[in-house]
mmCIF file of C-alpha atoms in Angstrom:
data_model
loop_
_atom_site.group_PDB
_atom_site.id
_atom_site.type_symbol
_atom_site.label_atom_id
_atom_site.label_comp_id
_atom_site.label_asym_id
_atom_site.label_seq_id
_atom_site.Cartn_x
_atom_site.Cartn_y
_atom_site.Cartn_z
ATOM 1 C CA UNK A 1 -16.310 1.193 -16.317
ATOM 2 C CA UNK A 2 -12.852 1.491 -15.239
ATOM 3 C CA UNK A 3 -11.218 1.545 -18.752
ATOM 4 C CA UNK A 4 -9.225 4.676 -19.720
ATOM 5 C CA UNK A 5 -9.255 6.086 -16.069
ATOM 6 C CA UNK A 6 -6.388 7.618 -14.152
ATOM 7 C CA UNK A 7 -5.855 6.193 -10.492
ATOM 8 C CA UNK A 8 -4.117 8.416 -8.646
ATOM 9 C CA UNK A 9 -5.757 8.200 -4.751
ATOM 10 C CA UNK A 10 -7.589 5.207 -3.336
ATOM 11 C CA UNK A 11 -10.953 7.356 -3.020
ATOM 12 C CA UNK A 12 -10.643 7.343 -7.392
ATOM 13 C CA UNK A 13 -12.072 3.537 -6.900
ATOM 14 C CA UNK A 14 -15.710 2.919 -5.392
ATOM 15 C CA UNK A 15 -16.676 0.637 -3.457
ATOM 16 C CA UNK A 16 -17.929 -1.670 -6.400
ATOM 17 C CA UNK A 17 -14.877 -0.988 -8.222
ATOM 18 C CA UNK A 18 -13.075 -2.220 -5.318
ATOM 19 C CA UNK A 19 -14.520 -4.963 -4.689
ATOM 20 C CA UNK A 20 -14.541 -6.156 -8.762
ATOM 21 C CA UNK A 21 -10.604 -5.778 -8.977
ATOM 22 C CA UNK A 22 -10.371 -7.897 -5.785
ATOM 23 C CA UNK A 23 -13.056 -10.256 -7.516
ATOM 24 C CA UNK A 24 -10.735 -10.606 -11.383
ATOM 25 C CA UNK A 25 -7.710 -10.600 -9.223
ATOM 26 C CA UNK A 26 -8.777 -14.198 -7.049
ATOM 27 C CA UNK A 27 -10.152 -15.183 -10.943
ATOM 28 C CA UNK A 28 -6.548 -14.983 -11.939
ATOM 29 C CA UNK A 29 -5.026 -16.399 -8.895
ATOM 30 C CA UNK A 30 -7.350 -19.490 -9.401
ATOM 31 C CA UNK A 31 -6.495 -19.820 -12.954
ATOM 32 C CA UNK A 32 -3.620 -17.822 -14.049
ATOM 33 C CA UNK A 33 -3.304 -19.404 -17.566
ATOM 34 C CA UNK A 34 -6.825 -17.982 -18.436
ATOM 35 C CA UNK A 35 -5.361 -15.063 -18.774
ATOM 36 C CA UNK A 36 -1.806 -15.104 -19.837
ATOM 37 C CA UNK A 37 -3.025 -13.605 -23.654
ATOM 38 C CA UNK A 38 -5.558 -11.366 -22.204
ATOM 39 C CA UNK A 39 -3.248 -8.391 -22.424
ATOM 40 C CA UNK A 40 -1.225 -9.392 -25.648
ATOM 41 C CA UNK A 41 0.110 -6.320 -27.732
ATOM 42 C CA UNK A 42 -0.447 -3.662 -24.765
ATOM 43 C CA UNK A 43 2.748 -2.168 -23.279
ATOM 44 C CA UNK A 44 3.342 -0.754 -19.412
ATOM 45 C CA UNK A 45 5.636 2.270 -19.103
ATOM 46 C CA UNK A 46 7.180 2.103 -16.120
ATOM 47 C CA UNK A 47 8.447 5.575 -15.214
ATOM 48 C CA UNK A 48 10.087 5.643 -11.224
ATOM 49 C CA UNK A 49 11.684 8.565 -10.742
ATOM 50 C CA UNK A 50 12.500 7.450 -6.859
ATOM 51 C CA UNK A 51 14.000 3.579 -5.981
ATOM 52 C CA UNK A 52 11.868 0.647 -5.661
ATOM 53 C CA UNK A 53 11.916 -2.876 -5.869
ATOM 54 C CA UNK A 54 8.499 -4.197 -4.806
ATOM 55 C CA UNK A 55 6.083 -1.901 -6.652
ATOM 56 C CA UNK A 56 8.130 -1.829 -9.809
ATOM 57 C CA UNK A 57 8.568 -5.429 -10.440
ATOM 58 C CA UNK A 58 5.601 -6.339 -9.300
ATOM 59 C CA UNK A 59 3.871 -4.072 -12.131
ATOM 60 C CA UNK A 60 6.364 -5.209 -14.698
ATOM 61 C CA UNK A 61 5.696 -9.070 -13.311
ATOM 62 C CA UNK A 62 1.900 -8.211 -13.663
ATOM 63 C CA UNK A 63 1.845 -6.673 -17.393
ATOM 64 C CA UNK A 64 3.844 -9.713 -18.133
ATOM 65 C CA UNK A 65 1.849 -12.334 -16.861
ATOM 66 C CA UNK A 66 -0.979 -10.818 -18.878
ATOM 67 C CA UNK A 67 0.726 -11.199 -22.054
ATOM 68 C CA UNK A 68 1.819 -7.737 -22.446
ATOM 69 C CA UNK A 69 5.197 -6.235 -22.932
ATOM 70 C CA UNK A 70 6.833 -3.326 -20.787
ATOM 71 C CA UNK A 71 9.310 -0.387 -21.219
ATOM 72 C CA UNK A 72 10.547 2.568 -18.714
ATOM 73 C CA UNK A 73 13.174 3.310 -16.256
ATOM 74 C CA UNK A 74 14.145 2.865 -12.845
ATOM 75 C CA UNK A 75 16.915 5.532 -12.560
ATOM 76 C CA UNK A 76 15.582 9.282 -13.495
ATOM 77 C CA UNK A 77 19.425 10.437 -14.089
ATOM 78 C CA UNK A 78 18.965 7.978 -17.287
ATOM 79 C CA UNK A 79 16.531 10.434 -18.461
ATOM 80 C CA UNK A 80 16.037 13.612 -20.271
ATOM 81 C CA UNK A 81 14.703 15.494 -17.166
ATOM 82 C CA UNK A 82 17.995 15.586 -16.226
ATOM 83 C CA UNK A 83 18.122 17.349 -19.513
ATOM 84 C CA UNK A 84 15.489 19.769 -17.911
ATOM 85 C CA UNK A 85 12.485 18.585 -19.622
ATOM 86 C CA UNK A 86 9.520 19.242 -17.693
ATOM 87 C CA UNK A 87 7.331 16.115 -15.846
ATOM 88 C CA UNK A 88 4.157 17.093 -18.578
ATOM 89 C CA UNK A 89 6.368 16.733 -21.857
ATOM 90 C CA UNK A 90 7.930 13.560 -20.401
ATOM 91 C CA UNK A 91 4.312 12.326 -20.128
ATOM 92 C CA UNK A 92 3.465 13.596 -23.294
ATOM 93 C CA UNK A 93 6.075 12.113 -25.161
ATOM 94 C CA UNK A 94 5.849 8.484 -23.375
ATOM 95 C CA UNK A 95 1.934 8.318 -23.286
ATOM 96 C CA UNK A 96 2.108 8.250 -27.382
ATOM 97 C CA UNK A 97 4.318 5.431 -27.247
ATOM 98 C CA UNK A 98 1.830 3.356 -24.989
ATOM 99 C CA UNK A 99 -1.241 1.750 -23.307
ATOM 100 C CA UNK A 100 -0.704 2.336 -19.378
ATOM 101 C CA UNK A 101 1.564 4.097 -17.285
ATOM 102 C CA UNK A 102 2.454 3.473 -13.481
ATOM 103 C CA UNK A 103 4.607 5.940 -12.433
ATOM 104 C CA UNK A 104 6.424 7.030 -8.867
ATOM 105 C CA UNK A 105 7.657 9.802 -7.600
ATOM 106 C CA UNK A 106 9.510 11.844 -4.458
ATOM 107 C CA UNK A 107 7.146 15.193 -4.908
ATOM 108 C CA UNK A 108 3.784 14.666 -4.082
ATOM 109 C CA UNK A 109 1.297 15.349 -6.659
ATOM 110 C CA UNK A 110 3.134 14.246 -9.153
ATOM 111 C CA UNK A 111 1.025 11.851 -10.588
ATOM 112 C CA UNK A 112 -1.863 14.226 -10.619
ATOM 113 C CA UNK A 113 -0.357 16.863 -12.661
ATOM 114 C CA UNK A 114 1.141 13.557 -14.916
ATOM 115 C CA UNK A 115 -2.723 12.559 -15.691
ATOM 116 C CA UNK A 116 -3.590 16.064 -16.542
ATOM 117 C CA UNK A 117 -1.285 15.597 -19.822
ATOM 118 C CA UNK A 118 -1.102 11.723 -20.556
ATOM 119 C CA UNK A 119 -3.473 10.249 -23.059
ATOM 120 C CA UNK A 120 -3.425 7.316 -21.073
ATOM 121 C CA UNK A 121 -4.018 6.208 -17.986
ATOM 122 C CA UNK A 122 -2.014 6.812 -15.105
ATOM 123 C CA UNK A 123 -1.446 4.735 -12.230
ATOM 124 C CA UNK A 124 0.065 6.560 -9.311
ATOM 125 C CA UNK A 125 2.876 3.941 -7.905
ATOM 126 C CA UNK A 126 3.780 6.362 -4.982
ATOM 127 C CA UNK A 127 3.658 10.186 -4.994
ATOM 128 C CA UNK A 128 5.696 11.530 -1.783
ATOM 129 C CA UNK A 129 4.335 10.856 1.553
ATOM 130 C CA UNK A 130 0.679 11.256 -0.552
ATOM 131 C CA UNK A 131 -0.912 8.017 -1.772
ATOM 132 C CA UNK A 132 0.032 4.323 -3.303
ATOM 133 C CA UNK A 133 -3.276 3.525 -4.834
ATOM 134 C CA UNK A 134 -2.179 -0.101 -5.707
ATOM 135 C CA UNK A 135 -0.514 -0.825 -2.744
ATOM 136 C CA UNK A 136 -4.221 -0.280 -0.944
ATOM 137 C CA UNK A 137 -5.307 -2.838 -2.849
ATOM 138 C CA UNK A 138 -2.694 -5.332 -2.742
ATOM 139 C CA UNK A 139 -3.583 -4.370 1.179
ATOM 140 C CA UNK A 140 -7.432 -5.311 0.581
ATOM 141 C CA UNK A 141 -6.893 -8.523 -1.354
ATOM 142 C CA UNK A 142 -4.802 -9.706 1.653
ATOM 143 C CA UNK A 143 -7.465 -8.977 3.726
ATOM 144 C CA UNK A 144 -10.026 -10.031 1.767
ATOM 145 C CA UNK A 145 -8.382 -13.454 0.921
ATOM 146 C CA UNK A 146 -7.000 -14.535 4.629
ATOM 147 C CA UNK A 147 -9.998 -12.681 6.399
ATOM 148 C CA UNK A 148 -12.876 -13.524 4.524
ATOM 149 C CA UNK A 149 -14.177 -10.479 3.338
ATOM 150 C CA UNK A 150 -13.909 -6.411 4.319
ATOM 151 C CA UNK A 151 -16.512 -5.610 7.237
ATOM 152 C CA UNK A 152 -16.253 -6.349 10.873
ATOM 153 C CA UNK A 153 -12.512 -6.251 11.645
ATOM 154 C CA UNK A 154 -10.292 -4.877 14.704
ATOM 155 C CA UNK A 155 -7.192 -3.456 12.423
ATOM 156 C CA UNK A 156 -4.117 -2.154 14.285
ATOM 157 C CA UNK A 157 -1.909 -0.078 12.562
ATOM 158 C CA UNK A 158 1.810 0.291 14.723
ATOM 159 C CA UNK A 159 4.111 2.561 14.053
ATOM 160 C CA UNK A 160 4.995 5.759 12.204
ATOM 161 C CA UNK A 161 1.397 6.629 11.814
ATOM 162 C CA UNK A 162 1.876 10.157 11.163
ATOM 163 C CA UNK A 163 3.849 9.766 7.756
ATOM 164 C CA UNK A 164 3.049 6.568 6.742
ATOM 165 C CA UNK A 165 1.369 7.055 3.556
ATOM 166 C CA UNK A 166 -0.030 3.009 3.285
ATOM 167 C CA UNK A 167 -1.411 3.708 6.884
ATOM 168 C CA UNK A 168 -3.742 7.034 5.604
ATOM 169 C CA UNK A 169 -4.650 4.864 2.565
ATOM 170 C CA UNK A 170 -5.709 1.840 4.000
ATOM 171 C CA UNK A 171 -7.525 3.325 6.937
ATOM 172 C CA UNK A 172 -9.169 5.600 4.873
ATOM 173 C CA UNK A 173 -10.307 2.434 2.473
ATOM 174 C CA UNK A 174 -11.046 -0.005 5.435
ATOM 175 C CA UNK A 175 -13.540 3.028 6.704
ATOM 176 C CA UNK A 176 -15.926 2.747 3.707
ATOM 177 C CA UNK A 177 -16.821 -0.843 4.684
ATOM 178 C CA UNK A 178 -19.044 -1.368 8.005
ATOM 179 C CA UNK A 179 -18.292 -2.361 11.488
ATOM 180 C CA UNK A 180 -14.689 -1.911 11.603
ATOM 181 C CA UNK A 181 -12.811 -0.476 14.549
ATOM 182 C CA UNK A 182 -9.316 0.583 14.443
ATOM 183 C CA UNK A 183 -6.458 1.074 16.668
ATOM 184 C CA UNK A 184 -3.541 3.276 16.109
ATOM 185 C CA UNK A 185 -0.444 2.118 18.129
ATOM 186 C CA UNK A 186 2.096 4.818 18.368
ATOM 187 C CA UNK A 187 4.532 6.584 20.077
ATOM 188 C CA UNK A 188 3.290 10.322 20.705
ATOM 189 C CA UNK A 189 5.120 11.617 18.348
ATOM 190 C CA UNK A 190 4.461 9.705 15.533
ATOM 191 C CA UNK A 191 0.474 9.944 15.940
ATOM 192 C CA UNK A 192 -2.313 9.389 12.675
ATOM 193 C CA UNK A 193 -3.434 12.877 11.706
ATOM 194 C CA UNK A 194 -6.008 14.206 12.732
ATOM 195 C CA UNK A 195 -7.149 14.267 9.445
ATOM 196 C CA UNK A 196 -8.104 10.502 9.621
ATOM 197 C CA UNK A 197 -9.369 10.708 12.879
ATOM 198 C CA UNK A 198 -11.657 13.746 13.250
ATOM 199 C CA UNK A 199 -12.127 14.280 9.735
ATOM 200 C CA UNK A 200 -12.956 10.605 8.555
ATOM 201 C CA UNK A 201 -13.586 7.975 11.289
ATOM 202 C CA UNK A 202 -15.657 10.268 13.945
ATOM 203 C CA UNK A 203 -17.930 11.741 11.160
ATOM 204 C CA UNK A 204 -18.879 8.408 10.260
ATOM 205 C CA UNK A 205 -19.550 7.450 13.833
ATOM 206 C CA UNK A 206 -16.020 4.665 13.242
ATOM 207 C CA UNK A 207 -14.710 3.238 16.449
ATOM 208 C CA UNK A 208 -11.564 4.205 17.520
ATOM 209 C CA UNK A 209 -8.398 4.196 19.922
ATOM 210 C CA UNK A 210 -5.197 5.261 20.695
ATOM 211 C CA UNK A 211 -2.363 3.023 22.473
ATOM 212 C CA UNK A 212 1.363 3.343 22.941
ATOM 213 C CA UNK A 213 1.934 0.039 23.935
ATOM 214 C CA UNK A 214 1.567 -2.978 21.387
ATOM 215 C CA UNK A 215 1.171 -5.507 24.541
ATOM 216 C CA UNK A 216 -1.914 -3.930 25.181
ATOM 217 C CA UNK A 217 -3.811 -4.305 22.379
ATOM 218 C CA UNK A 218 -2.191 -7.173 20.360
ATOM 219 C CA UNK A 219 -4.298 -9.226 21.844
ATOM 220 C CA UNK A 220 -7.601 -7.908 20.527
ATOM 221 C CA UNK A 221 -6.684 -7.149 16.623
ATOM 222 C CA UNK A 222 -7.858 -9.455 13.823
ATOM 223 C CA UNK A 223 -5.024 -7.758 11.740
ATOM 224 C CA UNK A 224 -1.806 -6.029 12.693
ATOM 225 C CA UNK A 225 -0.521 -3.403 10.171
ATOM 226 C CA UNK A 226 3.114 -2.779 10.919
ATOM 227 C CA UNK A 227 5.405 -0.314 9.917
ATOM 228 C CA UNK A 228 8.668 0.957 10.508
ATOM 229 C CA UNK A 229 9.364 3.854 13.685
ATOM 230 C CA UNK A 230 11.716 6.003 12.023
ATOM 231 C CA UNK A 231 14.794 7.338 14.365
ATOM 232 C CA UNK A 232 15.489 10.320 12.115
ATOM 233 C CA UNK A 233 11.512 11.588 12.847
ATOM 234 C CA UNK A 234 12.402 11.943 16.789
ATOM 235 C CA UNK A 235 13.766 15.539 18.010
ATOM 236 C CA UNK A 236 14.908 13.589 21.149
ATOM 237 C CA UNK A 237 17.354 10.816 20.611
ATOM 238 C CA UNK A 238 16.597 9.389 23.687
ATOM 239 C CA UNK A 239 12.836 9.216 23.233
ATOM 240 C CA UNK A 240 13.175 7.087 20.447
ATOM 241 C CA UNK A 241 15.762 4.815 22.588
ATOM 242 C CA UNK A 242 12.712 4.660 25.046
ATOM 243 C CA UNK A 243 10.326 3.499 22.591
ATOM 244 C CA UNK A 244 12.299 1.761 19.608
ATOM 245 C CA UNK A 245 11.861 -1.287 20.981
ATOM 246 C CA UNK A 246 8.301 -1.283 21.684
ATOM 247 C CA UNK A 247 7.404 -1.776 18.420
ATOM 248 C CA UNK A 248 9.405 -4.678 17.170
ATOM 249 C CA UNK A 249 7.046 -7.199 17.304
ATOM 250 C CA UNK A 250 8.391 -10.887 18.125
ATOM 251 C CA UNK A 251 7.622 -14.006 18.881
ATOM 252 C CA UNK A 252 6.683 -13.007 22.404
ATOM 253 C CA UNK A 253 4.205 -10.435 21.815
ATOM 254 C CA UNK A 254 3.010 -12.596 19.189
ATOM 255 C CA UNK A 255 1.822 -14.967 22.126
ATOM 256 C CA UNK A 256 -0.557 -12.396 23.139
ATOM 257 C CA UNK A 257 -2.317 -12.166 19.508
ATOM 258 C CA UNK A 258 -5.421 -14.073 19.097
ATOM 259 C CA UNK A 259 -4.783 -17.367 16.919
ATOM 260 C CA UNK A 260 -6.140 -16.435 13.707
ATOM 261 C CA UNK A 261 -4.366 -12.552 13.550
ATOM 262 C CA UNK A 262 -2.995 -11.738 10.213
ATOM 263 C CA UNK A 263 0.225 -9.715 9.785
ATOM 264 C CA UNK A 264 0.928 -7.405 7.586
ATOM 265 C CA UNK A 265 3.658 -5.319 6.086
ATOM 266 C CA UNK A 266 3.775 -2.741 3.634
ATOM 267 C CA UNK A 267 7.762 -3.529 3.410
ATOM 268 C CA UNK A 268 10.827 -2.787 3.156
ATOM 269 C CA UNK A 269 11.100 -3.800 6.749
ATOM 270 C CA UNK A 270 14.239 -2.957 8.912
ATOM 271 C CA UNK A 271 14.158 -4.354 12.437
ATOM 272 C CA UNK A 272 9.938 -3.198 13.257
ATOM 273 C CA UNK A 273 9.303 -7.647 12.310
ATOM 274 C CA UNK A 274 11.977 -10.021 13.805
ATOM 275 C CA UNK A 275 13.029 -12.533 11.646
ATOM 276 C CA UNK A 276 11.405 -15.700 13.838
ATOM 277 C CA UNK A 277 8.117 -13.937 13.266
ATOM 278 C CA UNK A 278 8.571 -15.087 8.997
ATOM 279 C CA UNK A 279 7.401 -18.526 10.114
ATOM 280 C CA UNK A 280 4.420 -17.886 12.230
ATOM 281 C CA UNK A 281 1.628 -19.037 10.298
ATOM 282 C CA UNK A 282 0.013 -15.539 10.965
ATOM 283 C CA UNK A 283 2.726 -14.003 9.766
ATOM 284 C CA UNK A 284 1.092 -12.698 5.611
ATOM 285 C CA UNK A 285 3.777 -10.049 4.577
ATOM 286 C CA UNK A 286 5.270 -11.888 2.168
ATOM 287 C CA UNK A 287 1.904 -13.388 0.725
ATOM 288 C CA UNK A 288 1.237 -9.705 0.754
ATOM 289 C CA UNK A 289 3.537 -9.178 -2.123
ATOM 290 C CA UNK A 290 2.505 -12.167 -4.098
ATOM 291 C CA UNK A 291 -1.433 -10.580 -3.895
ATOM 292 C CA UNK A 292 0.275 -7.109 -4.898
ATOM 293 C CA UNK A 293 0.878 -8.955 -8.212
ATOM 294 C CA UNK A 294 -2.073 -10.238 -8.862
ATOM 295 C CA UNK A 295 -4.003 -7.078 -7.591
ATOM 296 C CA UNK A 296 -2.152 -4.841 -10.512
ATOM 297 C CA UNK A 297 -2.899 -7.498 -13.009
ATOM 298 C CA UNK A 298 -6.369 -7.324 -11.989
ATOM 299 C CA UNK A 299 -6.550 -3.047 -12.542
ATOM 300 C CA UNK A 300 -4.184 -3.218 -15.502
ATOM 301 C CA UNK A 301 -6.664 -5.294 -17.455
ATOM 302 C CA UNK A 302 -9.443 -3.353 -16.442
ATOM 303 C CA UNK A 303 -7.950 0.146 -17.083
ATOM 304 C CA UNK A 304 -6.762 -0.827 -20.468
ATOM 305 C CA UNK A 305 -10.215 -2.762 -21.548
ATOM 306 C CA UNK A 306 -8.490 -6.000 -21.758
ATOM 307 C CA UNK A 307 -10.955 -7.423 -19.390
#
C-alpha cells in the first residue's frame, strides 16, 4: 500500500511496488482518458529550490493529466526562505495547503529532513548528488517497455560514473532483478564508487566490468546509459582533452552496437550524444522523457490513494 508514503531513495519502493507503478503507468499509456478524473480535486506542490525543466514539468504535466491541479515555485529567491525561514516550517506551512509534494533541492538530504515534518507525502525530485527516485523509474519503464521486461540485460553506463546520481540509482535498482551484468565505462577518474561495486554488485555475486574505451564494449550492451564527462571534475586539463572525446557517442560507434541496443539519457545532454544519433531508431532518450510522465502519474495516483 503505497498511499501516504514518502519516496525519498529508490530502495523506499520494493520490488512489487516497482513493478505495479511500471504496470498503472503502461495502463495509462494505453488508455490515457481512463484516467484523466482519477485525480480530480488533489493538488501537487511543486517546491524546486535548484533549476529544472524536465523533472518539474513533467510532474506538473503528470498531476494534470490526472485531473488534478498544481501550485509551487521554480525560483527559491521568490520565497520566504530567502526571508530565513527554515526548510521544516516551509514544509509545514505548504503540506496543510495540499495532497503531494515533489520537491528538489542542491543539499543532499533535503528531502529526508522535508518528510520528517510534512503531513504529506514527499517525493524527492533530486536531493544533491544523492538520489532522483522518479527519475529511476522513468529509467525502468524505458527499459521495461523497449526491452521487454527487467532481468537478463548487459547495461553500460558511460561517463561521469562517480557523481552521477541517476547512474548509483539505476544500478542499484537494475541489481535487485536477476541475471544482469553491468559495465561501467569511464575514464579513471570519474570511476562508480566503490560503494556500488564492492558493497552491492559483488555481495550479490552481480557480474561486472570496468572499460575506458566505449569501442570496446558497445558492441556487447543491450542498453547504453550515457551521461555527460564533466571538464570541471578533471585536476588535469589535458587528461580530459585526452579522453573528452571518447565518450561522445556517434553514429560510428553506434555501428559497433548490436541492432536492437537501446539508448538512454538521463538529460540535459551537452555534446556526450551527437545530434545524428536523435534519429537512430535505437536512439530512446527522448521517449525517455515521455515515460518520465507517465511513470509520475503512475506514483502520484498511488501515493495519494487515487488509484
Amino acid at each position: 500500500m503505497l498511499k501516504g508514503r514518502h519516496v525519498i531513495e529508490p530502495g523506499d519502493l520494493s520490488v512489487t511496488e516497482i513493478n505495479e507503478i511500471c504496470s498503472l503507468a503502461e495502463q495509462i499509456i494505453v488508455d490515457p482518458v481512463s484516467f484523466q478524473d482519477v485525480c480530480r480535486g488533489k493538488i501537487l506542490a511543486t517546491l524546486f529550490f535548484e533549476p529544472s525543466t524536465r523533472t518539474r514539468l513533467s510532474f506538473e504535466a503528470a498531476m494534470l493529466h490526472l485531473g488534478g491541479t498544481v501550485e509551487g515555485f521554480a525560483d527559491a529567491s521568490y520565497t520566504s526562505s530567502t526571508k530565513g525561514e527554515t526548510l521544516a516550517d516551509t514544509i509545514r506551512v505548504v503540506s496543510s495547503y495540499v495532497d503531494v509534494i515533489a520537491m528538489r533541492s542542491p543539499k543532499e538530504g533535503a528531502a529526508l529532513l522535508a518528510s520528517q515534518f510534512s503531513t504529506v507525502p514527499i517525493i524527492n525530485a533530486g536531493d544533491g548528488g544523492h538520489y532522483h527516485p522518479t527519475q529511476t523509474l522513468t529509467d525502468m519503464l524505458t527499459i521495461r517497455a523497449l526491452q521487454g521486461g527487467f532481468e537478463s540485460h548487459v547495461i553500460g553506463f558511460c561517463g561521469d560514473l562517480k557523481f552521477g546520481r541517476t547512474v548509483h540509482s539505476l544500478a542499484k535498482a537494475m541489481s535487485r532483478y536477476k541475471n544482469n551484468k553491468f559495465i561501467f565505462i569511464s575514464p579513471n577518474e570519474l570511476k562508480v564508487p566503490e560503494y556500488i561495486t564492492k558493497d552491492i554488485l559483488e555481495p550479490a555475486g552481480i557480474e561486472y566490468m570496468e572499460a575506458e574505451r566505449l569501442e570496446d564494449v558497445i558492441g556487447e550492451l543491450d542498453i547504453l546509459y550515457m551521461t555527460r564527462v564533466q571538464k570541471e571534475r578533471f585536476f588535469n586539463e589535458q587528461d580530459y582533452i585526452r579522453l573528452k572525446d571518447s565518450y561522445i557517442l556517434n553514429q560510428e560507434k553506434m555501428q559497433l552496437a548490436r541492432k536492437d541496443m537501446i539508448v538512454l539519457h538521463p538529460l540535459p545532454r551537452v555534446n556526450e550524444i551527437a545530434p545524428e544519433v536523435d534519429n537512430d531508431p535505437r536512439a530512446a532518450y527522448f521517449k525517455q522523457v515521455r515515460y518520465g510522465m507517465f511513470a509520475r502519474m503512475a506514483l502520484i495516483s498511488k501515493l495519494t490513494g487515487c488509484l
